[in-house]
Short mmCIF file of C-alpha atoms and ligand atoms in Angstrom, two decimals:
data_model
loop_
_atom_site.label_atom_id
_atom_site.label_comp_id
_atom_site.label_asym_id
_atom_site.label_seq_id
_atom_site.Cartn_x
_atom_site.Cartn_y
_atom_site.Cartn_z
CA MET R 1 27.89 8.25 10.12
CA SER R 2 25.02 7.23 10.18
CA VAL R 3 22.35 7.85 7.82
CA ILE R 4 18.94 9.57 8.18
CA ARG R 5 15.70 9.41 6.28
CA LEU R 6 14.41 12.71 4.89
CA GLY R 7 10.09 12.46 4.24
CA VAL R 8 8.38 14.51 2.15
CA ASN R 9 4.88 16.21 3.17
CA ILE R 10 3.11 16.72 0.48
CA ASP R 11 0.00 18.70 2.25
CA HIS R 12 1.33 21.82 0.98
CA VAL R 13 0.57 20.70 -2.94
CA ALA R 14 -3.14 19.35 -1.74
CA THR R 15 -3.68 22.78 -0.44
CA ILE R 16 -3.48 24.57 -3.70
CA ARG R 17 -6.17 22.00 -5.67
CA GLU R 18 -8.78 22.78 -2.67
CA ALA R 19 -7.92 26.17 -2.34
CA ARG R 20 -9.85 25.90 -5.64
CA LYS R 21 -11.41 22.41 -6.21
CA THR R 22 -10.08 21.55 -9.19
CA PHE R 23 -7.88 18.44 -10.42
CA GLU R 24 -5.02 20.44 -10.59
CA PRO R 25 -1.31 20.32 -8.45
CA ASP R 26 -2.64 16.32 -7.61
CA PRO R 27 -0.48 15.77 -4.65
CA VAL R 28 -0.14 12.25 -6.35
CA HIS R 29 1.59 13.31 -8.94
CA ALA R 30 3.47 15.11 -6.14
CA ALA R 31 4.79 12.50 -4.52
CA VAL R 32 5.76 9.96 -7.75
CA ILE R 33 8.14 13.19 -8.57
CA ALA R 34 9.49 13.50 -4.55
CA ASP R 35 9.77 9.31 -4.25
CA LEU R 36 11.74 9.95 -7.80
CA ALA R 37 14.21 12.55 -6.48
CA GLY R 38 15.31 10.97 -3.31
CA ALA R 39 12.25 11.00 -1.10
CA ASP R 40 12.95 8.00 1.56
CA GLN R 41 9.06 8.82 2.70
CA ILE R 42 6.70 10.97 1.69
CA THR R 43 4.40 12.31 4.52
CA LEU R 44 1.00 12.86 4.56
CA HIS R 45 -1.53 14.09 7.23
CA LEU R 46 -5.58 13.22 6.40
CA ARG R 47 -7.57 15.30 8.98
CA GLU R 48 -10.51 14.78 10.32
CA ASP R 49 -11.63 17.61 7.91
CA ARG R 50 -10.03 16.90 4.75
CA ARG R 51 -8.95 20.29 4.23
CA HIS R 52 -5.85 19.30 2.29
CA ILE R 53 -5.54 15.29 1.21
CA GLN R 54 -8.44 13.50 1.14
CA ASP R 55 -9.21 9.70 0.94
CA ARG R 56 -8.74 9.47 -2.49
CA ASP R 57 -5.28 10.70 -2.30
CA LEU R 58 -4.07 8.84 0.04
CA LYS R 59 -5.12 5.44 -1.56
CA LEU R 60 -3.64 5.56 -4.91
CA ILE R 61 0.08 7.50 -3.12
CA ARG R 62 -0.07 4.46 -1.11
CA GLU R 63 -0.27 2.49 -4.60
CA VAL R 64 2.22 4.19 -6.86
CA VAL R 65 5.49 5.42 -4.44
CA HIS R 66 7.65 2.99 -3.96
CA SER R 67 9.32 4.47 -1.38
CA LYS R 68 7.40 4.74 2.23
CA ILE R 69 3.99 5.80 3.33
CA ASN R 70 3.83 7.91 6.76
CA LEU R 71 0.11 8.58 7.87
CA GLU R 72 0.10 11.36 10.13
CA MET R 73 -4.31 11.10 12.15
CA ALA R 74 -5.70 12.06 14.52
CA ALA R 75 -5.93 8.76 17.20
CA THR R 76 -9.31 7.97 16.14
CA ASP R 77 -11.47 5.88 15.84
CA GLU R 78 -12.13 6.64 11.69
CA MET R 79 -8.27 7.20 10.74
CA VAL R 80 -7.29 4.10 13.11
CA GLU R 81 -10.02 2.67 10.58
CA ILE R 82 -8.63 3.97 7.53
CA ALA R 83 -4.49 3.63 8.50
CA LEU R 84 -5.61 -0.12 8.96
CA SER R 85 -7.85 -1.05 5.04
CA VAL R 86 -4.60 1.83 3.50
CA ARG R 87 -1.70 -0.15 5.68
CA PRO R 88 0.62 2.59 5.02
CA HIS R 89 4.03 1.48 6.38
CA GLN R 90 3.76 4.18 9.25
CA VAL R 91 1.61 6.06 10.75
CA THR R 92 2.59 9.31 12.85
CA LEU R 93 -0.35 9.77 15.72
CA VAL R 94 -0.31 14.07 15.82
CA PRO R 95 -2.82 16.22 18.05
CA GLU R 96 -5.48 17.74 15.77
CA LYS R 97 -7.66 21.09 16.29
CA ARG R 98 -9.74 22.28 14.02
CA GLU R 99 -9.33 25.57 14.18
CA GLU R 100 -5.47 25.53 14.13
CA VAL R 101 -3.05 25.71 10.58
CA THR R 102 -0.93 23.75 10.78
CA THR R 103 -0.64 21.16 14.10
CA GLU R 104 0.93 23.01 16.67
CA GLY R 105 1.42 21.13 19.54
CA GLY R 106 2.68 17.40 20.46
CA LEU R 107 0.14 14.87 21.78
CA ASP R 108 -0.83 14.23 24.96
CA VAL R 109 0.39 10.85 25.06
CA LYS R 110 1.05 11.69 29.10
CA GLY R 111 -2.60 13.55 29.32
CA GLN R 112 -3.94 9.80 27.42
CA LYS R 113 -2.24 6.86 27.96
CA GLU R 114 -4.85 4.34 27.89
CA ARG R 115 -6.16 5.39 24.54
CA ILE R 116 -2.90 6.36 22.39
CA ALA R 117 -1.97 2.18 24.01
CA GLU R 118 -4.66 0.97 22.19
CA ILE R 119 -4.36 2.06 19.22
CA VAL R 120 -0.57 1.62 19.17
CA GLY R 121 -1.32 -2.06 20.54
CA ARG R 122 -4.02 -1.77 17.31
CA LEU R 123 -1.63 -0.39 14.36
CA LYS R 124 1.18 -2.38 15.47
CA SER R 125 -0.32 -5.70 15.21
CA ALA R 126 -1.64 -5.03 11.27
CA GLY R 127 2.61 -4.73 10.85
CA ILE R 128 2.53 -0.27 11.57
CA VAL R 129 4.95 1.18 12.60
CA VAL R 130 3.74 3.71 15.28
CA ASN R 131 5.54 7.03 15.74
CA LEU R 132 4.25 9.49 18.12
CA PHE R 133 4.78 12.94 16.92
CA ILE R 134 4.91 15.05 20.51
CA ASP R 135 7.11 18.20 22.22
CA PRO R 136 11.17 17.36 23.07
CA GLU R 137 9.46 17.02 26.91
CA LYS R 138 10.87 14.27 28.94
CA SER R 139 7.63 12.85 30.78
CA GLN R 140 5.73 12.56 27.43
CA ILE R 141 8.62 10.73 25.98
CA GLU R 142 8.80 8.42 29.22
CA ALA R 143 4.78 7.66 28.10
CA ALA R 144 5.42 6.74 24.68
CA ALA R 145 7.91 3.98 25.93
CA GLU R 146 4.89 3.05 27.72
CA VAL R 147 1.91 2.51 25.41
CA GLY R 148 4.61 1.22 23.32
CA ALA R 149 5.57 3.14 20.39
CA ASP R 150 7.84 2.09 18.07
CA ALA R 151 9.47 5.89 17.47
CA VAL R 152 8.92 9.72 18.60
CA GLU R 153 8.63 12.39 16.62
CA LEU R 154 10.34 15.72 18.09
CA HIS R 155 8.41 18.33 17.86
CA THR R 156 11.04 21.28 16.30
CA GLY R 157 8.46 24.04 15.77
CA GLU R 158 10.10 26.75 18.65
CA TYR R 159 13.11 25.77 18.06
CA ALA R 160 12.10 26.68 14.25
CA ASN R 161 10.47 29.61 16.15
CA ALA R 162 12.44 31.06 18.71
CA LYS R 163 13.35 34.30 17.50
CA ASN R 164 17.76 35.20 18.70
CA GLU R 165 20.47 32.96 19.20
CA ALA R 166 20.18 31.88 22.67
CA GLU R 167 16.96 31.01 22.50
CA ILE R 168 18.02 28.48 19.26
CA GLU R 169 20.81 27.14 21.87
CA LYS R 170 18.38 26.64 24.25
CA GLU R 171 15.86 24.88 22.00
CA LEU R 172 18.90 22.87 19.91
CA HIS R 173 19.89 21.48 23.43
CA ARG R 174 16.66 20.29 24.73
CA LEU R 175 16.19 18.64 21.31
CA LYS R 176 19.89 16.67 22.28
CA VAL R 177 19.00 15.68 25.58
CA ALA R 178 15.37 15.16 24.54
CA ALA R 179 16.82 12.15 21.41
CA LYS R 180 18.90 11.37 24.52
CA HIS R 181 16.54 10.08 26.80
CA ALA R 182 13.97 8.66 23.98
CA ARG R 183 17.37 6.63 22.48
CA GLU R 184 18.01 5.12 26.09
CA LEU R 185 14.49 4.03 26.26
CA GLY R 186 14.91 1.82 23.26
CA LEU R 187 12.71 4.83 20.73
CA LYS R 188 13.50 5.37 17.72
CA VAL R 189 14.10 9.42 16.82
CA TYR R 190 13.12 12.02 14.54
CA ALA R 191 11.97 15.27 14.33
CA GLY R 192 9.89 18.03 12.46
CA HIS R 193 7.78 20.67 11.81
CA GLY R 194 8.84 24.22 10.78
CA LEU R 195 12.35 22.69 9.18
CA THR R 196 13.21 24.69 6.62
CA TYR R 197 16.16 25.09 4.45
CA LYS R 198 18.03 27.26 6.86
CA ASN R 199 17.49 26.29 10.47
CA VAL R 200 17.71 22.07 9.73
CA LYS R 201 22.00 21.36 9.37
CA PRO R 202 21.70 21.22 13.59
CA VAL R 203 19.18 19.53 13.80
CA ALA R 204 19.69 16.77 11.14
CA GLU R 205 23.50 16.45 12.44
CA ILE R 206 21.84 15.37 15.86
CA GLU R 207 23.32 11.76 15.98
CA GLU R 208 20.30 10.09 17.24
CA ILE R 209 17.49 11.34 14.77
CA GLU R 210 16.63 8.64 12.03
CA GLU R 211 14.41 10.57 10.60
CA LEU R 212 13.42 14.07 9.65
CA ASN R 213 9.69 14.92 7.75
CA ILE R 214 9.62 18.63 5.71
CA GLY R 215 6.53 20.08 3.80
CA HIS R 216 6.00 23.52 4.21
CA SER R 217 9.81 24.85 3.07
CA ILE R 218 10.15 22.31 0.35
CA VAL R 219 7.02 23.06 -1.25
CA ALA R 220 7.91 26.80 -0.87
CA ASN R 221 11.03 26.09 -2.30
CA ALA R 222 9.56 24.30 -5.46
CA VAL R 223 7.06 27.28 -6.80
CA LEU R 224 9.74 29.50 -6.36
CA LYS R 225 12.43 27.71 -8.29
CA GLY R 226 9.57 26.19 -10.68
CA LEU R 227 7.49 29.68 -11.56
CA SER R 228 10.40 30.87 -14.26
CA ASP R 229 9.50 28.01 -16.39
CA ALA R 230 6.22 28.17 -16.28
CA VAL R 231 5.79 31.54 -16.59
CA LYS R 232 7.89 30.83 -20.30
CA GLU R 233 5.62 28.12 -21.48
CA MET R 234 3.18 30.55 -20.53
CA LYS R 235 3.99 32.80 -22.53
CA ARG R 236 5.35 30.72 -25.34
CA LEU R 237 1.60 29.38 -25.89
CA ILE R 238 0.05 32.36 -26.18
CA ASN R 239 2.76 34.25 -28.68
CA GLU R 240 2.16 30.74 -30.59
CA ALA R 241 -1.63 31.47 -31.03
CA ARG R 242 -0.96 35.05 -32.94
N1 PXP I 1 5.92 16.26 11.63
C1 PXP I 1 4.50 16.21 11.28
C2 PXP I 1 4.22 15.48 12.52
C3 PXP I 1 3.30 17.45 10.92
O1 PXP I 1 2.50 17.03 11.50
C4 PXP I 1 3.85 18.72 10.14
C5 PXP I 1 2.91 19.58 9.55
O2 PXP I 1 1.96 18.50 9.03
C6 PXP I 1 6.15 18.31 9.34
C7 PXP I 1 6.53 16.66 10.16
C8 PXP I 1 5.73 19.02 8.64
O3 PXP I 1 6.09 20.50 8.80
P1 PXP I 1 6.30 21.60 8.18
O4 PXP I 1 6.10 21.56 6.96
O5 PXP I 1 6.93 23.04 9.02
O6 PXP I 1 7.70 20.90 7.37
#
C-alpha cells in the first residue's frame, strides 16, 4: 500500500479571526498544532481580497512550520511575486472570483495555456512544486501536462455534492478515470474540496492519489470537539472570581 499525505487547510481559522479583526484565533498557532499533530502539509489560500489569510500569516507559517507549505493562489503577477519571495514548497493555482464563497470550479488551464505555462515556468525555476486545481476532465488534465505542471489536484466538489448513490458512484468513477489519466501523463495526482469524515474514504482509496487537502470539515470538527472544554474553562474562571 502506498502512503497518502494530508494537507490541512487552515483558512477557516483566519476567517474566524477576521470576523472580529482581532488577533485570535491565530492561524499561525493552528498551523503549528496541525503540524505537531501529524499533518504532512499546511495548506493556505492567500486570496486577492485577503478575506481570511493575511500576508503576515503566510510569512510566519513559512518560518515556524516544519512540514510542507502549500500556497493556494490565483494566477496573477502579484501572487507570483509573493510566492517567489516566500518560497512555499508547493503552489496550487486556483481560479478566483471575488464574489464566490469558496473556490467554486477548477482552473481553466485549457483556455489560458500560454499564461499558465508562463507562471508554471517561473515558479518551477524557483524550485517550487506546481500543482493545478482542476475539474476531473480529460482536456484539463492534458492541458495541465502540456503547460508543464508537476501535479494536478482533482476537484472533488461535485463528488461531495452528489445527492444519491448513483450520483456518488458516477462522480467517483470520474475521479478514478481522471486520476489514472493524469498519472499516465506523468503528473502527480492530488484531490480536495468538500471532503469530510463521511465521504473521504472512497477518494483516499484511489491508488493514484498521493495527497488530499482538507479544511472545512477538519476545522468544523475541531470547533465542536473543543467547545466543551472551552465552556468549562470559562465557567471555572468566572466562578473563581466569586
Ligand atoms: N483544495 C483546494 C484547491 C481548495 O481551494 C480548497 C478550499 O480552499 C481545499 C482543497 C479545501 O477544501 P475544503 O475546505 O472544502 O476541505
